[in-house]
Amino acid sequence: MSITRVLLGLGSNSRREQNLTAGLDALELLLGQMRCSPVFESLAVGYKGDNFYNLVVSGTTELSLTALDRKLKFIEADNGRYAPDRKGLPLDIDVLMYDDLVGSFHGLELPRPETLKNAFVLWPLALLAPDVVHPGIGRRFAELWHESTIEQQLWPVPFQWKGVQLTPAALLASASSSQT
């Protein structure tokens, strides 16, 4: 089986730190060479509720796209995503890119259209994978973010996973100085 590069988007607006940590722990067992973007807080988009924490994860997998998506749904379910009495959105994990696939695959549109529409996806992508080329457009994520005109409130937040600060202090400092 071949190894495929993937980019995943994670979000939570319910027990955010706990659910994102649980999601990252599960993904660590599923992906090779896993790396995480900084974590951002944003207002809810297309969903009524509390603010979201979002980040992007890159990694490698030997799973097919269908098998990967199924495993992600199990991780979401384990964290209360489909519970009938859930409050908010405990954990959302989306396949943003699966190698360089472009098109519709078993109900998944790749690259995920939200990649270019939501700052909470594009900014973390630009920081984590600045030189990765969006296969549908042929441009790097850093360029796409730099030229973006997305008007969405978004700010970096401190977030630790396994004792490592995912959001660099310099990014936090630059955000707080621009808000004053």
mmCIF file of C-alpha atoms in Angstrom:
data_model
loop_
_atom_site.group_PDB
_atom_site.id
_atom_site.type_symbol
_atom_site.label_atom_id
_atom_site.label_comp_id
_atom_site.label_asym_id
_atom_site.label_seq_id
_atom_site.Cartn_x
_atom_site.Cartn_y
_atom_site.Cartn_z
ATOM 1 C CA MET A 1 0.000 0.000 0.000
ATOM 2 C CA SER A 2 1.265 3.482 -0.801
ATOM 3 C CA ILE A 3 1.731 6.319 1.639
ATOM 4 C CA THR A 4 -0.467 9.360 1.035
ATOM 5 C CA ARG A 5 -0.063 12.903 2.351
ATOM 6 C CA VAL A 6 -3.207 14.313 3.979
ATOM 7 C CA LEU A 7 -4.310 17.626 5.420
ATOM 8 C CA LEU A 8 -7.132 17.595 7.956
ATOM 9 C CA GLY A 9 -9.096 20.419 9.565
ATOM 10 C CA LEU A 10 -10.205 20.106 13.196
ATOM 11 C CA GLY A 11 -12.692 22.258 15.055
ATOM 12 C CA SER A 12 -14.645 22.307 18.309
ATOM 13 C CA ASN A 13 -16.933 24.734 20.106
ATOM 14 C CA SER A 14 -17.827 22.519 23.055
ATOM 15 C CA ARG A 15 -15.201 21.697 25.711
ATOM 16 C CA ARG A 16 -12.757 22.871 23.063
ATOM 17 C CA GLU A 17 -9.439 22.016 24.676
ATOM 18 C CA GLN A 18 -10.611 18.595 25.846
ATOM 19 C CA ASN A 19 -12.158 17.608 22.506
ATOM 20 C CA LEU A 20 -9.310 18.886 20.337
ATOM 21 C CA THR A 21 -6.790 17.134 22.575
ATOM 22 C CA ALA A 22 -8.746 13.873 22.304
ATOM 23 C CA GLY A 23 -8.928 14.301 18.528
ATOM 24 C CA LEU A 24 -5.185 14.924 18.262
ATOM 25 C CA ASP A 25 -4.447 11.915 20.483
ATOM 26 C CA ALA A 26 -6.552 9.690 18.212
ATOM 27 C CA LEU A 27 -5.023 11.122 15.037
ATOM 28 C CA GLU A 28 -1.531 10.535 16.381
ATOM 29 C CA LEU A 29 -2.326 6.805 16.371
ATOM 30 C CA LEU A 30 -3.723 7.008 12.848
ATOM 31 C CA LEU A 31 -1.245 9.228 10.988
ATOM 32 C CA GLY A 32 2.467 9.131 10.375
ATOM 33 C CA GLN A 33 4.651 12.256 10.430
ATOM 34 C CA MET A 34 1.878 14.270 12.084
ATOM 35 C CA ARG A 35 2.345 18.018 12.428
ATOM 36 C CA CYS A 36 -0.053 20.632 13.817
ATOM 37 C CA SER A 37 -0.731 24.248 12.938
ATOM 38 C CA PRO A 38 -1.266 26.937 15.527
ATOM 39 C CA VAL A 39 -4.744 26.985 17.072
ATOM 40 C CA PHE A 40 -7.155 29.792 16.258
ATOM 41 C CA GLU A 41 -10.388 30.955 17.808
ATOM 42 C CA SER A 42 -13.159 32.212 15.567
ATOM 43 C CA LEU A 43 -16.777 33.119 15.691
ATOM 44 C CA ALA A 44 -19.073 30.304 14.613
ATOM 45 C CA VAL A 45 -19.561 30.233 10.825
ATOM 46 C CA GLY A 46 -22.618 28.487 9.449
ATOM 47 C CA TYR A 47 -23.393 27.173 12.914
ATOM 48 C CA LYS A 48 -25.115 28.835 15.859
ATOM 49 C CA GLY A 49 -23.205 28.523 19.066
ATOM 50 C CA ASP A 50 -20.080 29.404 20.964
ATOM 51 C CA ASN A 51 -16.768 30.367 19.382
ATOM 52 C CA PHE A 52 -14.721 27.613 17.773
ATOM 53 C CA TYR A 53 -11.136 26.527 18.193
ATOM 54 C CA ASN A 54 -9.662 25.344 14.883
ATOM 55 C CA LEU A 55 -6.385 23.953 13.610
ATOM 56 C CA VAL A 56 -5.002 22.005 10.685
ATOM 57 C CA VAL A 57 -3.044 18.766 10.887
ATOM 58 C CA SER A 58 -0.778 17.280 8.237
ATOM 59 C CA GLY A 59 0.307 13.679 8.152
ATOM 60 C CA THR A 60 0.666 10.550 6.107
ATOM 61 C CA THR A 61 -1.526 7.486 5.875
ATOM 62 C CA GLU A 62 -1.682 4.123 4.168
ATOM 63 C CA LEU A 63 -5.490 4.185 4.404
ATOM 64 C CA SER A 64 -7.661 4.738 1.356
ATOM 65 C CA LEU A 65 -9.677 7.957 1.344
ATOM 66 C CA THR A 66 -12.851 6.041 2.206
ATOM 67 C CA ALA A 67 -11.183 4.164 5.078
ATOM 68 C CA LEU A 68 -9.612 7.369 6.419
ATOM 69 C CA ASP A 69 -12.940 9.203 6.321
ATOM 70 C CA ARG A 70 -14.618 6.297 8.136
ATOM 71 C CA LYS A 71 -11.944 6.353 10.878
ATOM 72 C CA LEU A 72 -12.395 10.118 11.253
ATOM 73 C CA LYS A 73 -16.151 9.645 11.707
ATOM 74 C CA PHE A 74 -15.425 7.091 14.462
ATOM 75 C CA ILE A 75 -13.099 9.588 16.193
ATOM 76 C CA GLU A 76 -15.821 12.248 15.977
ATOM 77 C CA ALA A 77 -18.399 9.791 17.353
ATOM 78 C CA ASP A 78 -16.101 8.796 20.232
ATOM 79 C CA ASN A 79 -16.013 12.472 21.174
ATOM 80 C CA GLY A 80 -19.772 13.017 21.159
ATOM 81 C CA ARG A 81 -20.268 14.414 17.661
ATOM 82 C CA TYR A 82 -23.368 12.353 16.959
ATOM 83 C CA ALA A 83 -24.812 12.170 20.490
ATOM 84 C CA PRO A 84 -28.503 13.112 20.509
ATOM 85 C CA ASP A 85 -28.087 15.323 23.594
ATOM 86 C CA ARG A 86 -24.848 17.016 22.528
ATOM 87 C CA LYS A 87 -24.199 20.661 23.260
ATOM 88 C CA GLY A 88 -22.451 22.512 20.442
ATOM 89 C CA LEU A 89 -20.112 20.723 18.064
ATOM 90 C CA PRO A 90 -17.719 18.645 20.190
ATOM 91 C CA LEU A 91 -15.349 17.604 17.402
ATOM 92 C CA ASP A 92 -15.347 18.072 13.654
ATOM 93 C CA ILE A 93 -12.590 16.552 11.513
ATOM 94 C CA ASP A 94 -12.595 17.206 7.768
ATOM 95 C CA VAL A 95 -10.331 15.879 5.040
ATOM 96 C CA LEU A 96 -9.060 19.061 3.391
ATOM 97 C CA MET A 97 -6.670 17.347 0.975
ATOM 98 C CA TYR A 98 -5.828 13.745 0.197
ATOM 99 C CA ASP A 99 -2.624 13.831 -1.821
ATOM 100 C CA ASP A 100 -3.423 15.839 -4.965
ATOM 101 C CA LEU A 101 -6.923 14.470 -5.593
ATOM 102 C CA VAL A 102 -9.361 16.881 -7.215
ATOM 103 C CA GLY A 103 -13.050 16.076 -7.610
ATOM 104 C CA SER A 104 -15.851 14.286 -5.816
ATOM 105 C CA PHE A 105 -15.013 10.967 -4.158
ATOM 106 C CA HIS A 106 -17.775 9.035 -2.364
ATOM 107 C CA GLY A 107 -19.423 12.274 -1.270
ATOM 108 C CA LEU A 108 -16.183 14.062 -0.375
ATOM 109 C CA GLU A 109 -15.272 17.102 -2.458
ATOM 110 C CA LEU A 110 -11.485 17.480 -2.651
ATOM 111 C CA PRO A 111 -9.785 19.708 -2.005
ATOM 112 C CA ARG A 112 -12.477 20.696 0.470
ATOM 113 C CA PRO A 113 -14.130 23.919 -0.777
ATOM 114 C CA GLU A 114 -14.017 25.522 2.704
ATOM 115 C CA THR A 115 -10.236 25.610 2.353
ATOM 116 C CA LEU A 116 -10.482 28.824 0.344
ATOM 117 C CA LYS A 117 -13.616 30.243 1.975
ATOM 118 C CA ASN A 118 -12.811 30.194 5.695
ATOM 119 C CA ALA A 119 -9.952 32.023 7.381
ATOM 120 C CA PHE A 120 -9.951 29.422 10.167
ATOM 121 C CA VAL A 121 -8.830 26.875 7.553
ATOM 122 C CA LEU A 122 -6.697 28.947 5.168
ATOM 123 C CA TRP A 123 -4.571 30.811 7.738
ATOM 124 C CA PRO A 124 -3.565 27.633 9.644
ATOM 125 C CA LEU A 125 -2.881 25.925 6.298
ATOM 126 C CA ALA A 126 -0.679 28.826 5.212
ATOM 127 C CA LEU A 127 1.329 28.546 8.443
ATOM 128 C CA LEU A 128 1.586 24.741 8.528
ATOM 129 C CA ALA A 129 2.029 24.036 4.816
ATOM 130 C CA PRO A 130 2.959 27.342 3.145
ATOM 131 C CA ASP A 131 4.592 25.718 0.124
ATOM 132 C CA VAL A 132 1.959 23.051 -0.470
ATOM 133 C CA VAL A 133 0.127 23.753 -3.705
ATOM 134 C CA HIS A 134 -3.656 23.705 -3.791
ATOM 135 C CA PRO A 135 -4.180 21.084 -6.509
ATOM 136 C CA GLY A 136 -7.353 22.662 -7.868
ATOM 137 C CA ILE A 137 -5.809 26.108 -8.316
ATOM 138 C CA GLY A 138 -2.093 25.423 -8.651
ATOM 139 C CA ARG A 139 -1.054 28.051 -6.087
ATOM 140 C CA ARG A 140 0.676 27.759 -2.736
ATOM 141 C CA PHE A 141 -1.337 28.139 0.480
ATOM 142 C CA ALA A 142 0.915 30.989 1.668
ATOM 143 C CA GLU A 143 0.111 32.960 -1.499
ATOM 144 C CA LEU A 144 -3.582 32.198 -1.239
ATOM 145 C CA TRP A 145 -3.681 33.449 2.368
ATOM 146 C CA HIS A 146 -1.629 36.550 1.586
ATOM 147 C CA GLU A 147 -4.012 37.500 -1.238
ATOM 148 C CA SER A 148 -7.150 36.463 0.612
ATOM 149 C CA THR A 149 -9.953 38.948 1.161
ATOM 150 C CA ILE A 150 -11.845 36.753 3.630
ATOM 151 C CA GLU A 151 -13.517 38.961 6.216
ATOM 152 C CA GLN A 152 -13.776 36.764 9.257
ATOM 153 C CA GLN A 153 -12.799 37.426 12.852
ATOM 154 C CA LEU A 154 -10.025 35.073 13.821
ATOM 155 C CA TRP A 155 -7.239 35.197 16.390
ATOM 156 C CA PRO A 156 -4.509 32.813 17.572
ATOM 157 C CA VAL A 157 -4.900 31.289 21.037
ATOM 158 C CA PRO A 158 -2.472 29.468 23.326
ATOM 159 C CA PHE A 159 -2.931 25.722 23.118
ATOM 160 C CA GLN A 160 -0.729 22.938 24.440
ATOM 161 C CA TRP A 161 -0.745 19.367 23.303
ATOM 162 C CA LYS A 162 1.519 16.805 24.979
ATOM 163 C CA GLY A 163 3.432 19.621 26.658
ATOM 164 C CA VAL A 164 4.175 21.449 23.392
ATOM 165 C CA GLN A 165 2.792 24.918 22.706
ATOM 166 C CA LEU A 166 1.174 24.647 19.261
ATOM 167 C CA THR A 167 0.683 28.391 18.869
ATOM 168 C CA PRO A 168 4.040 30.198 18.846
ATOM 169 C CA ALA A 169 4.504 33.029 21.336
ATOM 170 C CA ALA A 170 5.461 35.412 18.509
ATOM 171 C CA LEU A 171 2.128 34.791 16.755
ATOM 172 C CA LEU A 172 0.237 35.364 20.011
ATOM 173 C CA ALA A 173 2.208 38.560 20.674
ATOM 174 C CA SER A 174 1.661 39.927 17.164
ATOM 175 C CA ALA A 175 -2.069 39.239 17.433
ATOM 176 C CA SER A 176 -2.397 40.934 20.824
ATOM 177 C CA SER A 177 -0.407 43.985 19.658
ATOM 178 C CA SER A 178 -2.604 44.357 16.573
ATOM 179 C CA GLN A 179 -5.752 44.282 18.740
ATOM 180 C CA THR A 180 -4.616 47.162 20.929
#
